[in-house]
PDB file of N, CA and C in Angstrom:
ATOM      1  N   MET A   1       0.843  -1.198   0.000  1.00  0.00           N
ATOM      2  CA  MET A   1       0.000   0.000   0.000  1.00  0.00           C
ATOM      3  C   MET A   1       0.880   1.251   0.000  1.00  0.00           C
ATOM      4  N   GLN A   2       1.901   1.246   0.833  1.00  0.00           N
ATOM      5  CA  GLN A   2       2.776   2.420   0.867  1.00  0.00           C
ATOM      6  C   GLN A   2       3.393   2.659  -0.510  1.00  0.00           C
ATOM      7  N   GLN A   3       3.834   1.578  -1.148  1.00  0.00           N
ATOM      8  CA  GLN A   3       4.440   1.736  -2.477  1.00  0.00           C
ATOM      9  C   GLN A   3       3.437   2.359  -3.436  1.00  0.00           C
ATOM     10  N   ASN A   4       2.178   1.907  -3.350  1.00  0.00           N
ATOM     11  CA  ASN A   4       1.147   2.424  -4.243  1.00  0.00           C
ATOM     12  C   ASN A   4       0.971   3.929  -4.031  1.00  0.00           C
ATOM     13  N   MET A   5       0.908   4.348  -2.772  1.00  0.00           N
ATOM     14  CA  MET A   5       0.736   5.776  -2.474  1.00  0.00           C
ATOM     15  C   MET A   5       1.922   6.568  -3.025  1.00  0.00           C
ATOM     16  N   HIS A   6       3.122   6.062  -2.802  1.00  0.00           N
ATOM     17  CA  HIS A   6       4.307   6.757  -3.296  1.00  0.00           C
ATOM     18  C   HIS A   6       4.244   6.879  -4.818  1.00  0.00           C
ATOM     19  N   TYR A   7       3.826   5.796  -5.464  1.00  0.00           N
ATOM     20  CA  TYR A   7       3.736   5.810  -6.929  1.00  0.00           C
ATOM     21  C   TYR A   7       2.725   6.864  -7.378  1.00  0.00           C
ATOM     22  N   GLY A   8       1.608   6.952  -6.661  1.00  0.00           N
ATOM     23  CA  GLY A   8       0.592   7.937  -7.019  1.00  0.00           C
ATOM     24  C   GLY A   8       1.154   9.350  -6.887  1.00  0.00           C
ATOM     25  N   GLN A   9       1.865   9.623  -5.799  1.00  0.00           N
ATOM     26  CA  GLN A   9       2.442  10.960  -5.611  1.00  0.00           C
ATOM     27  C   GLN A   9       3.410  11.265  -6.744  1.00  0.00           C
ATOM     28  N   GLN A  10       4.263  10.309  -7.081  1.00  0.00           N
ATOM     29  CA  GLN A  10       5.235  10.529  -8.145  1.00  0.00           C
ATOM     30  C   GLN A  10       4.503  10.798  -9.461  1.00  0.00           C
ATOM     31  N   ASN A  11       3.424  10.040  -9.702  1.00  0.00           N
ATOM     32  CA  ASN A  11       2.673  10.193 -10.943  1.00  0.00           C
ATOM     33  C   ASN A  11       2.115  11.611 -11.040  1.00  0.00           C
ATOM     34  N   SER A  12       1.503  12.110  -9.955  1.00  0.00           N
ATOM     35  CA  SER A  12       0.925  13.451  -9.985  1.00  0.00           C
ATOM     36  C   SER A  12       2.024  14.481 -10.209  1.00  0.00           C
ATOM     37  N   LEU A  13       3.185  14.260  -9.603  1.00  0.00           N
ATOM     38  CA  LEU A  13       4.285  15.215  -9.766  1.00  0.00           C
ATOM     39  C   LEU A  13       4.714  15.248 -11.225  1.00  0.00           C
ATOM     40  N   VAL A  14       4.850  14.074 -11.825  1.00  0.00           N
ATOM     41  CA  VAL A  14       5.256  14.014 -13.236  1.00  0.00           C
ATOM     42  C   VAL A  14       4.200  14.697 -14.097  1.00  0.00           C
ATOM     43  N   ALA A  15       2.935  14.467 -13.783  1.00  0.00           N
ATOM     44  CA  ALA A  15       1.856  15.086 -14.564  1.00  0.00           C
ATOM     45  C   ALA A  15       1.971  16.603 -14.474  1.00  0.00           C
ATOM     46  N   ARG A  16       2.258  17.132 -13.299  1.00  0.00           N
ATOM     47  CA  ARG A  16       2.398  18.595 -13.159  1.00  0.00           C
ATOM     48  C   ARG A  16       3.546  19.091 -14.030  1.00  0.00           C
ATOM     49  N   MET A  17       4.667  18.382 -14.002  1.00  0.00           N
ATOM     50  CA  MET A  17       5.826  18.807 -14.808  1.00  0.00           C
ATOM     51  C   MET A  17       5.451  18.766 -16.288  1.00  0.00           C
ATOM     52  N   GLU A  18       4.746  17.719 -16.707  1.00  0.00           N
ATOM     53  CA  GLU A  18       4.349  17.607 -18.113  1.00  0.00           C
ATOM     54  C   GLU A  18       3.430  18.765 -18.478  1.00  0.00           C
ATOM     55  N   ASN A  19       2.478  19.085 -17.602  1.00  0.00           N
ATOM     56  CA  ASN A  19       1.560  20.195 -17.876  1.00  0.00           C
ATOM     57  C   ASN A  19       2.355  21.493 -18.046  1.00  0.00           C
ATOM     58  N   ALA A  20       3.316  21.728 -17.177  1.00  0.00           N
ATOM     59  CA  ALA A  20       4.131  22.945 -17.262  1.00  0.00           C
ATOM     60  C   ALA A  20       4.875  22.969 -18.592  1.00  0.00           C
ATOM     61  N   LEU A  21       5.427  21.832 -19.005  1.00  0.00           N
ATOM     62  CA  LEU A  21       6.162  21.782 -20.278  1.00  0.00           C
ATOM     63  C   LEU A  21       5.214  22.084 -21.437  1.00  0.00           C
ATOM     64  N   MET A  22       4.023  21.516 -21.398  1.00  0.00           N
ATOM     65  CA  MET A  22       3.049  21.747 -22.476  1.00  0.00           C
ATOM     66  C   MET A  22       2.713  23.236 -22.539  1.00  0.00           C
ATOM     67  N   ARG A  23       2.511  23.859 -21.391  1.00  0.00           N
ATOM     68  CA  ARG A  23       2.180  25.289 -21.382  1.00  0.00           C
ATOM     69  C   ARG A  23       3.332  26.083 -21.999  1.00  0.00           C
ATOM     70  N   LYS A  24       4.567  25.748 -21.625  1.00  0.00           N
ATOM     71  CA  LYS A  24       5.725  26.462 -22.181  1.00  0.00           C
ATOM     72  C   LYS A  24       5.754  26.289 -23.697  1.00  0.00           C
ATOM     73  N   ARG A  25       5.522  25.065 -24.152  1.00  0.00           N
ATOM     74  CA  ARG A  25       5.546  24.815 -25.598  1.00  0.00           C
ATOM     75  C   ARG A  25       4.475  25.658 -26.284  1.00  0.00           C
ATOM     76  N   ARG A  26       3.295  25.714 -25.692  1.00  0.00           N
ATOM     77  CA  ARG A  26       2.201  26.489 -26.314  1.00  0.00           C
ATOM     78  C   ARG A  26       2.602  27.957 -26.408  1.00  0.00           C
ATOM     79  N   THR A  27       3.172  28.494 -25.349  1.00  0.00           N
ATOM     80  CA  THR A  27       3.540  29.912 -25.361  1.00  0.00           C
ATOM     81  C   THR A  27       4.655  30.147 -26.391  1.00  0.00           C
ATOM     82  N   ILE A  28       5.611  29.232 -26.454  1.00  0.00           N
ATOM     83  CA  ILE A  28       6.728  29.401 -27.406  1.00  0.00           C
ATOM     84  C   ILE A  28       6.200  29.334 -28.840  1.00  0.00           C
ATOM     85  N   SER A  29       5.377  28.299 -29.105  1.00  0.00           N
ATOM     86  CA  SER A  29       4.879  28.118 -30.479  1.00  0.00           C
ATOM     87  C   SER A  29       3.589  28.910 -30.658  1.00  0.00           C
TER      88      SER A  29
END
């Protein structure tokens, strides 16, 4: 269970980073 929670936190963090990258790409292009 702990591993699952950690994985979920990591997943959300990666999603936030991806969203930020997408926003930067949109502004650049």
